[in-house]
Amino acid sequence: MHIVSTFFKLPLSSEKLSILSHGLISKGTVRITDSGLPGSEYMVIDIAMAYKYNHEFDNAIVCLLRPEGQYGVGIYTPERLHEERQYWTTFDIEVRLPTSPDNIPTFVKEFRTDMLSFSHEIGHLQNSVFSIRSYWTRRMRPLSLRSVHTMINVLIRMILHISQSLAAKRALLRTWQQQIRGSFVISSRLMLHAGNGAMDVDVKMLNAADGDATEIPISDPSMRYILMNLTTDLVSTSPNGTNGTFRINVHTTNVPLIVSTNSAPIDHILDLSASTVNGPAWVFLQPTWEGIFHLSTSDRSMPEVNADLTLPDPAGRGRERSVVVTNSNKGIMDGYAEWVPKGERRVGTVTISSANLLSLNL
């Protein structure tokens, strides 16, 4: 076994930073940490290549990429392999972000990986920002991680500004035939795609109650026979900790679907759309949710709605919980949930469909 290593320093002032890989033996692990030199203006990328045979090393290229206004690192290995040769190559990559000695977060305008056979591990990035809003273009620049056949394992904070902790407002994570699991904190949008792989994620959704929704769109019809589990905490960052607008869209195929909220503020708005074809669906909402619901299953089974009407008013206003079914016929159930007497405000909408068991818990 042989190991060679090198490193690259990419300026954080660049409009885009990236790591790309191509080739049949370009595979391994990418770890993103905040172990860089405190106060540095550079992202450091450490790369170690482990190999057994000299022809692997001779045919591998690791280089600095310099498109206009951008910096990146490229890993290139052969697109075709000789049948009479053996190959055993793996790359270990650590992306080291600097920390600030005075707790000022590190800003990264845009960071992207396109590494189809690399797993991604993201640590506690408490003081890093992976994307910021451009005040000139108003365009959001995302953290984007792309992988195939490998897992994305995440424990990351992605928030606008809570205490001294910042990270991406908006993020995209994509893999193929492997799972995405981990914990997120977001304040704008989290997009997940695990083509034909499981998802088991816990997301804290922050919203400033300013009218813009914090959202999670997951539309993955390629998932088959694997669990989709989404757990959320809805958090209002308004001064009184109430209100907030949230949106969740989860659509998949042939898998059990579980969507639950562990907590939600008073007077919040949650619009939720969830569907799974040929799989059961369970949705658990907090009693603070108010709105209308539309549930649909096959004609062979009816949706079920479970609610505890004896709960005390979470706002302390002396209201009573009311859940009313207005239509129940041939696999369709419509209704609404509210606290009465109700005020004049916009409420949420829940739409759930499944060909099998469907359960809404309020």
GROMACS .gro file of C-alpha atoms in nm:
model
  362
    1MET     CA    1   0.000   0.000   0.000
    2HIS     CA    2   0.127   0.345  -0.093
    3ILE     CA    3  -0.005   0.683   0.021
    4VAL     CA    4   0.071   1.020  -0.134
    5SER     CA    5  -0.076   1.350  -0.024
    6THR     CA    6  -0.102   1.712  -0.127
    7PHE     CA    7  -0.309   2.018  -0.042
    8PHE     CA    8  -0.461   2.322  -0.208
    9LYS     CA    9  -0.553   2.663  -0.070
   10LEU     CA   10  -0.864   2.820  -0.224
   11PRO     CA   11  -0.948   3.185  -0.149
   12LEU     CA   12  -1.279   3.233   0.028
   13SER     CA   13  -1.330   3.553  -0.169
   14SER     CA   14  -1.386   3.348  -0.486
   15GLU     CA   15  -1.735   3.354  -0.638
   16LYS     CA   16  -1.740   2.974  -0.652
   17LEU     CA   17  -1.532   2.699  -0.495
   18SER     CA   18  -1.561   2.341  -0.612
   19ILE     CA   19  -1.421   1.989  -0.613
   20LEU     CA   20  -1.479   1.771  -0.919
   21SER     CA   21  -1.391   1.412  -0.997
   22HIS     CA   22  -1.399   1.199  -1.310
   23GLY     CA   23  -1.284   0.846  -1.385
   24LEU     CA   24  -1.351   0.489  -1.288
   25ILE     CA   25  -1.114   0.479  -0.991
   26SER     CA   26  -1.203   0.822  -0.857
   27LYS     CA   27  -1.373   0.724  -0.532
   28GLY     CA   28  -1.339   0.778  -0.161
   29THR     CA   29  -1.457   1.015   0.111
   30VAL     CA   30  -1.501   1.391   0.140
   31ARG     CA   31  -1.506   1.534   0.492
   32ILE     CA   32  -1.599   1.898   0.553
   33THR     CA   33  -1.477   2.037   0.884
   34ASP     CA   34  -1.399   2.367   1.051
   35SER     CA   35  -1.044   2.265   1.143
   36GLY     CA   36  -0.875   2.530   0.929
   37LEU     CA   37  -0.636   2.796   1.055
   38PRO     CA   38  -0.832   3.051   1.263
   39GLY     CA   39  -0.867   3.383   1.084
   40SER     CA   40  -0.739   3.250   0.751
   41GLU     CA   41  -0.883   3.377   0.423
   42TYR     CA   42  -0.846   3.036   0.259
   43MET     CA   43  -1.026   2.705   0.245
   44VAL     CA   44  -0.767   2.426   0.261
   45ILE     CA   45  -0.829   2.100   0.077
   46ASP     CA   46  -0.611   1.811   0.193
   47ILE     CA   47  -0.602   1.513  -0.044
   48ALA     CA   48  -0.449   1.173   0.031
   49MET     CA   49  -0.441   0.903  -0.237
   50ALA     CA   50  -0.395   0.542  -0.132
   51TYR     CA   51  -0.305   0.290  -0.401
   52LYS     CA   52  -0.141  -0.050  -0.450
   53TYR     CA   53  -0.001  -0.040  -0.801
   54ASN     CA   54   0.220   0.211  -0.978
   55HIS     CA   55  -0.005   0.229  -1.283
   56GLU     CA   56  -0.280   0.369  -1.060
   57PHE     CA   57  -0.057   0.655  -0.950
   58ASP     CA   58   0.079   0.713  -1.301
   59ASN     CA   59  -0.271   0.758  -1.442
   60ALA     CA   60  -0.415   0.982  -1.172
   61ILE     CA   61  -0.416   1.361  -1.197
   62VAL     CA   62  -0.497   1.597  -0.910
   63CYS     CA   63  -0.485   1.960  -1.011
   64LEU     CA   64  -0.595   2.315  -0.937
   65LEU     CA   65  -0.878   2.449  -1.152
   66ARG     CA   66  -0.897   2.820  -1.232
   67PRO     CA   67  -1.204   2.913  -1.437
   68GLU     CA   68  -1.276   3.286  -1.439
   69GLY     CA   69  -1.371   3.410  -1.094
   70GLN     CA   70  -1.360   3.059  -0.953
   71TYR     CA   71  -1.122   2.818  -0.784
   72GLY     CA   72  -1.149   2.443  -0.767
   73VAL     CA   73  -0.972   2.111  -0.742
   74GLY     CA   74  -1.004   1.834  -0.999
   75ILE     CA   75  -0.938   1.462  -0.959
   76TYR     CA   76  -0.907   1.271  -1.284
   77THR     CA   77  -0.847   0.900  -1.338
   78PRO     CA   78  -0.888   0.681  -1.648
   79GLU     CA   79  -1.229   0.645  -1.808
   80ARG     CA   80  -1.127   0.297  -1.928
   81LEU     CA   81  -0.938   0.030  -1.736
   82HIS     CA   82  -0.710  -0.240  -1.870
   83GLU     CA   83  -0.865  -0.580  -1.807
   84GLU     CA   84  -0.530  -0.741  -1.733
   85ARG     CA   85  -0.447  -0.491  -1.458
   86GLN     CA   86  -0.568  -0.472  -1.100
   87TYR     CA   87  -0.685  -0.151  -0.935
   88TRP     CA   88  -0.720  -0.049  -0.575
   89THR     CA   89  -0.741   0.325  -0.530
   90THR     CA   90  -0.915   0.547  -0.278
   91PHE     CA   91  -0.897   0.919  -0.205
   92ASP     CA   92  -0.943   1.075   0.136
   93ILE     CA   93  -1.029   1.444   0.111
   94GLU     CA   94  -1.070   1.690   0.396
   95VAL     CA   95  -1.211   2.035   0.328
   96ARG     CA   96  -1.092   2.252   0.617
   97LEU     CA   97  -1.275   2.578   0.676
   98PRO     CA   98  -1.112   2.840   0.897
   99THR     CA   99  -1.271   2.960   1.216
  100SER     CA  100  -1.274   3.318   1.334
  101PRO     CA  101  -1.098   3.407   1.660
  102ASP     CA  102  -1.367   3.666   1.737
  103ASN     CA  103  -1.669   3.444   1.658
  104ILE     CA  104  -1.742   3.616   1.327
  105PRO     CA  105  -1.870   3.344   1.096
  106THR     CA  106  -1.676   3.230   0.792
  107PHE     CA  107  -1.854   3.311   0.466
  108VAL     CA  108  -1.836   3.088   0.159
  109LYS     CA  109  -2.026   3.234  -0.135
  110GLU     CA  110  -2.078   2.905  -0.313
  111PHE     CA  111  -1.932   2.559  -0.267
  112ARG     CA  112  -2.008   2.264  -0.493
  113THR     CA  113  -1.892   1.906  -0.524
  114ASP     CA  114  -1.960   1.681  -0.822
  115MET     CA  115  -1.809   1.350  -0.711
  116LEU     CA  116  -2.023   1.058  -0.812
  117SER     CA  117  -1.843   0.785  -0.616
  118PHE     CA  118  -1.750   0.976  -0.301
  119SER     CA  119  -1.930   0.967   0.031
  120HIS     CA  120  -1.971   1.301   0.205
  121GLU     CA  121  -1.939   1.362   0.577
  122ILE     CA  122  -2.024   1.705   0.715
  123GLY     CA  123  -1.942   1.790   1.074
  124HIS     CA  124  -2.070   2.050   1.320
  125LEU     CA  125  -2.007   2.367   1.120
  126GLN     CA  126  -2.120   2.606   1.389
  127ASN     CA  127  -1.939   2.911   1.253
  128SER     CA  128  -1.951   2.872   0.877
  129VAL     CA  129  -2.175   3.010   0.608
  130PHE     CA  130  -2.198   2.805   0.292
  131SER     CA  131  -2.408   3.049   0.097
  132ILE     CA  132  -2.521   3.407   0.121
  133ARG     CA  133  -2.774   3.621  -0.056
  134SER     CA  134  -2.629   3.844  -0.324
  135TYR     CA  135  -2.758   4.195  -0.258
  136TRP     CA  136  -2.700   4.277  -0.624
  137THR     CA  137  -2.876   3.987  -0.790
  138ARG     CA  138  -3.102   3.864  -0.507
  139ARG     CA  139  -3.004   3.514  -0.616
  140MET     CA  140  -2.947   3.246  -0.356
  141ARG     CA  141  -2.623   3.053  -0.390
  142PRO     CA  142  -2.648   2.703  -0.249
  143LEU     CA  143  -2.430   2.446  -0.087
  144SER     CA  144  -2.450   2.161  -0.338
  145LEU     CA  145  -2.323   1.809  -0.279
  146ARG     CA  146  -2.368   1.543  -0.545
  147SER     CA  147  -2.282   1.176  -0.513
  148VAL     CA  148  -2.381   0.839  -0.660
  149HIS     CA  149  -2.383   0.499  -0.481
  150THR     CA  150  -2.244   0.662  -0.167
  151MET     CA  151  -2.392   0.798   0.151
  152ILE     CA  152  -2.423   1.158   0.258
  153ASN     CA  153  -2.402   1.165   0.637
  154VAL     CA  154  -2.471   1.505   0.780
  155LEU     CA  155  -2.475   1.682   1.112
  156ILE     CA  156  -2.473   2.045   1.009
  157ARG     CA  157  -2.623   2.377   1.109
  158MET     CA  158  -2.769   2.578   0.822
  159ILE     CA  159  -2.918   2.894   0.968
  160LEU     CA  160  -2.938   3.263   0.897
  161HIS     CA  161  -2.827   3.407   1.226
  162ILE     CA  162  -2.896   3.257   1.565
  163SER     CA  163  -2.656   3.369   1.839
  164GLN     CA  164  -2.304   3.314   1.704
  165SER     CA  165  -2.394   3.032   1.472
  166LEU     CA  166  -2.445   3.063   1.098
  167ALA     CA  167  -2.448   2.833   0.802
  168ALA     CA  168  -2.630   2.789   0.474
  169LYS     CA  169  -2.975   2.935   0.437
  170ARG     CA  170  -3.028   2.705   0.142
  171ALA     CA  171  -2.881   2.365   0.067
  172LEU     CA  172  -2.905   2.084  -0.187
  173LEU     CA  173  -2.789   1.731  -0.108
  174ARG     CA  174  -2.812   1.460  -0.370
  175THR     CA  175  -2.700   1.098  -0.379
  176TRP     CA  176  -2.802   0.781  -0.563
  177GLN     CA  177  -2.880   0.434  -0.424
  178GLN     CA  178  -2.757   0.529  -0.080
  179GLN     CA  179  -2.910   0.699   0.218
  180ILE     CA  180  -2.915   1.056   0.342
  181ARG     CA  181  -2.934   1.084   0.718
  182GLY     CA  182  -2.854   1.351   0.970
  183SER     CA  183  -2.968   1.667   1.145
  184PHE     CA  184  -3.018   2.006   0.984
  185VAL     CA  185  -3.106   2.357   1.090
  186ILE     CA  186  -3.234   2.570   0.803
  187SER     CA  187  -3.390   2.912   0.760
  188SER     CA  188  -3.481   2.912   0.392
  189ARG     CA  189  -3.482   2.590   0.190
  190LEU     CA  190  -3.348   2.236   0.216
  191MET     CA  191  -3.361   2.019  -0.095
  192LEU     CA  192  -3.287   1.647  -0.060
  193HIS     CA  193  -3.261   1.380  -0.327
  194ALA     CA  194  -3.156   1.023  -0.247
  195GLY     CA  195  -3.247   0.841  -0.566
  196ASN     CA  196  -3.349   0.490  -0.466
  197GLY     CA  197  -3.198   0.542  -0.121
  198ALA     CA  198  -3.345   0.588   0.225
  199MET     CA  199  -3.389   0.923   0.397
  200ASP     CA  200  -3.391   0.960   0.772
  201VAL     CA  201  -3.348   1.325   0.859
  202ASP     CA  202  -3.426   1.556   1.149
  203VAL     CA  203  -3.473   1.919   1.047
  204LYS     CA  204  -3.515   2.228   1.260
  205MET     CA  205  -3.695   2.481   1.041
  206LEU     CA  206  -3.644   2.842   1.144
  207ASN     CA  207  -3.872   3.120   1.024
  208ALA     CA  208  -3.869   3.492   1.101
  209ALA     CA  209  -4.248   3.528   1.058
  210ASP     CA  210  -4.192   3.787   0.787
  211GLY     CA  211  -4.412   3.621   0.525
  212ASP     CA  212  -4.143   3.417   0.347
  213ALA     CA  213  -4.180   3.045   0.401
  214THR     CA  214  -3.911   2.808   0.521
  215GLU     CA  215  -3.949   2.500   0.307
  216ILE     CA  216  -3.843   2.142   0.246
  217PRO     CA  217  -3.918   2.002  -0.100
  218ILE     CA  218  -3.853   1.628  -0.143
  219SER     CA  219  -3.981   1.476  -0.464
  220ASP     CA  220  -3.817   1.142  -0.529
  221PRO     CA  221  -4.030   0.898  -0.731
  222SER     CA  222  -3.727   0.673  -0.783
  223MET     CA  223  -3.726   0.564  -0.418
  224ARG     CA  224  -3.850   0.207  -0.386
  225TYR     CA  225  -3.907  -0.015  -0.084
  226ILE     CA  226  -3.701   0.203   0.149
  227LEU     CA  227  -3.820   0.415   0.440
  228MET     CA  228  -3.876   0.790   0.409
  229ASN     CA  229  -3.867   0.945   0.757
  230LEU     CA  230  -3.877   1.322   0.805
  231THR     CA  231  -3.888   1.471   1.155
  232THR     CA  232  -3.916   1.846   1.199
  233ASP     CA  233  -3.918   2.114   1.463
  234LEU     CA  234  -4.089   2.434   1.350
  235VAL     CA  235  -3.934   2.736   1.520
  236SER     CA  236  -4.035   3.101   1.500
  237THR     CA  237  -3.748   3.346   1.541
  238SER     CA  238  -3.986   3.642   1.583
  239PRO     CA  239  -3.943   3.843   1.905
  240ASN     CA  240  -4.236   3.669   2.077
  241GLY     CA  241  -4.165   3.326   1.931
  242THR     CA  242  -4.504   3.293   1.761
  243ASN     CA  243  -4.632   3.274   1.404
  244GLY     CA  244  -4.404   3.161   1.122
  245THR     CA  245  -4.469   3.019   0.776
  246PHE     CA  246  -4.351   2.671   0.681
  247ARG     CA  247  -4.391   2.450   0.376
  248ILE     CA  248  -4.317   2.077   0.341
  249ASN     CA  249  -4.357   1.878   0.020
  250VAL     CA  250  -4.270   1.508   0.027
  251HIS     CA  251  -4.353   1.279  -0.265
  252THR     CA  252  -4.218   0.929  -0.316
  253THR     CA  253  -4.304   0.581  -0.445
  254ASN     CA  254  -4.347   0.236  -0.290
  255VAL     CA  255  -4.203   0.331   0.049
  256PRO     CA  256  -4.347   0.392   0.396
  257LEU     CA  257  -4.371   0.765   0.453
  258ILE     CA  258  -4.346   0.921   0.799
  259VAL     CA  259  -4.362   1.298   0.851
  260SER     CA  260  -4.377   1.436   1.203
  261THR     CA  261  -4.341   1.767   1.382
  262ASN     CA  262  -4.198   1.755   1.732
  263SER     CA  263  -4.278   2.119   1.805
  264ALA     CA  264  -4.448   2.413   1.638
  265PRO     CA  265  -4.516   2.773   1.748
  266ILE     CA  266  -4.853   2.922   1.828
  267ASP     CA  267  -5.035   3.072   1.528
  268HIS     CA  268  -4.796   2.917   1.276
  269ILE     CA  269  -4.888   2.834   0.917
  270LEU     CA  270  -4.787   2.495   0.784
  271ASP     CA  271  -4.870   2.387   0.431
  272LEU     CA  272  -4.789   2.019   0.390
  273SER     CA  273  -4.826   1.801   0.082
  274ALA     CA  274  -4.727   1.435   0.112
  275SER     CA  275  -4.784   1.133  -0.107
  276THR     CA  276  -4.654   0.782  -0.153
  277VAL     CA  277  -4.763   0.528  -0.412
  278ASN     CA  278  -4.812   0.173  -0.281
  279GLY     CA  279  -4.685   0.264   0.064
  280PRO     CA  280  -4.848   0.361   0.396
  281ALA     CA  281  -4.832   0.720   0.518
  282TRP     CA  282  -4.829   0.853   0.874
  283VAL     CA  283  -4.831   1.226   0.946
  284PHE     CA  284  -4.802   1.368   1.298
  285LEU     CA  285  -4.869   1.739   1.356
  286GLN     CA  286  -4.864   1.949   1.671
  287PRO     CA  287  -5.190   2.063   1.832
  288THR     CA  288  -5.094   2.421   1.750
  289TRP     CA  289  -5.160   2.345   1.382
  290GLU     CA  290  -5.479   2.490   1.237
  291GLY     CA  291  -5.608   2.449   0.885
  292ILE     CA  292  -5.793   2.232   0.637
  293PHE     CA  293  -5.696   1.879   0.536
  294HIS     CA  294  -5.765   1.661   0.234
  295LEU     CA  295  -5.682   1.291   0.260
  296SER     CA  296  -5.716   1.029  -0.012
  297THR     CA  297  -5.652   0.655  -0.032
  298SER     CA  298  -5.777   0.370  -0.247
  299ASP     CA  299  -6.143   0.272  -0.224
  300ARG     CA  300  -6.045  -0.034  -0.017
  301SER     CA  301  -5.946   0.168   0.289
  302MET     CA  302  -6.045   0.494   0.452
  303PRO     CA  303  -5.802   0.750   0.591
  304GLU     CA  304  -5.801   0.795   0.965
  305VAL     CA  305  -5.776   1.116   1.167
  306ASN     CA  306  -5.672   1.105   1.532
  307ALA     CA  307  -5.696   1.407   1.760
  308ASP     CA  308  -5.706   1.478   2.133
  309LEU     CA  309  -5.984   1.733   2.182
  310THR     CA  310  -5.923   1.761   2.558
  311LEU     CA  311  -5.590   1.939   2.528
  312PRO     CA  312  -5.566   2.283   2.691
  313ASP     CA  313  -5.521   2.589   2.472
  314PRO     CA  314  -5.142   2.618   2.408
  315ALA     CA  315  -5.182   2.997   2.376
  316GLY     CA  316  -5.356   3.026   2.713
  317ARG     CA  317  -5.658   3.202   2.560
  318GLY     CA  318  -5.918   2.960   2.689
  319ARG     CA  319  -6.003   2.821   2.346
  320GLU     CA  320  -6.119   2.469   2.272
  321ARG     CA  321  -5.978   2.227   2.017
  322SER     CA  322  -6.209   2.139   1.730
  323VAL     CA  323  -6.145   1.882   1.455
  324VAL     CA  324  -6.430   1.841   1.208
  325VAL     CA  325  -6.464   1.594   0.919
  326THR     CA  326  -6.676   1.751   0.645
  327ASN     CA  327  -6.660   1.469   0.390
  328SER     CA  328  -6.584   1.097   0.418
  329ASN     CA  329  -6.659   0.883   0.115
  330LYS     CA  330  -6.480   0.624  -0.100
  331GLY     CA  331  -6.129   0.678   0.031
  332ILE     CA  332  -6.164   1.057   0.054
  333MET     CA  333  -6.172   1.250   0.378
  334ASP     CA  334  -6.189   1.629   0.410
  335GLY     CA  335  -6.202   1.842   0.719
  336TYR     CA  336  -6.043   2.111   0.929
  337ALA     CA  337  -5.879   2.166   1.267
  338GLU     CA  338  -5.899   2.487   1.467
  339TRP     CA  339  -5.902   2.645   1.807
  340VAL     CA  340  -6.236   2.812   1.881
  341PRO     CA  341  -6.328   3.084   1.900
  342LYS     CA  342  -6.091   3.141   1.611
  343GLY     CA  343  -5.933   3.466   1.500
  344GLU     CA  344  -5.909   3.609   1.153
  345ARG     CA  345  -5.583   3.483   1.009
  346ARG     CA  346  -5.453   3.256   0.738
  347VAL     CA  347  -5.426   2.889   0.830
  348GLY     CA  348  -5.247   2.592   0.679
  349THR     CA  349  -5.339   2.323   0.432
  350VAL     CA  350  -5.252   1.952   0.454
  351THR     CA  351  -5.290   1.722   0.153
  352ILE     CA  352  -5.193   1.355   0.187
  353SER     CA  353  -5.246   1.068  -0.053
  354SER     CA  354  -5.157   0.699  -0.038
  355ALA     CA  355  -5.290   0.382  -0.195
  356ASN     CA  356  -5.255   0.206   0.141
  357LEU     CA  357  -5.290   0.300   0.506
  358LEU     CA  358  -5.310   0.674   0.572
  359SER     CA  359  -5.311   0.824   0.920
  360LEU     CA  360  -5.321   1.192   1.018
  361ASN     CA  361  -5.256   1.270   1.384
  362LEU     CA  362  -5.339   1.619   1.508
   0.00000   0.00000   0.00000
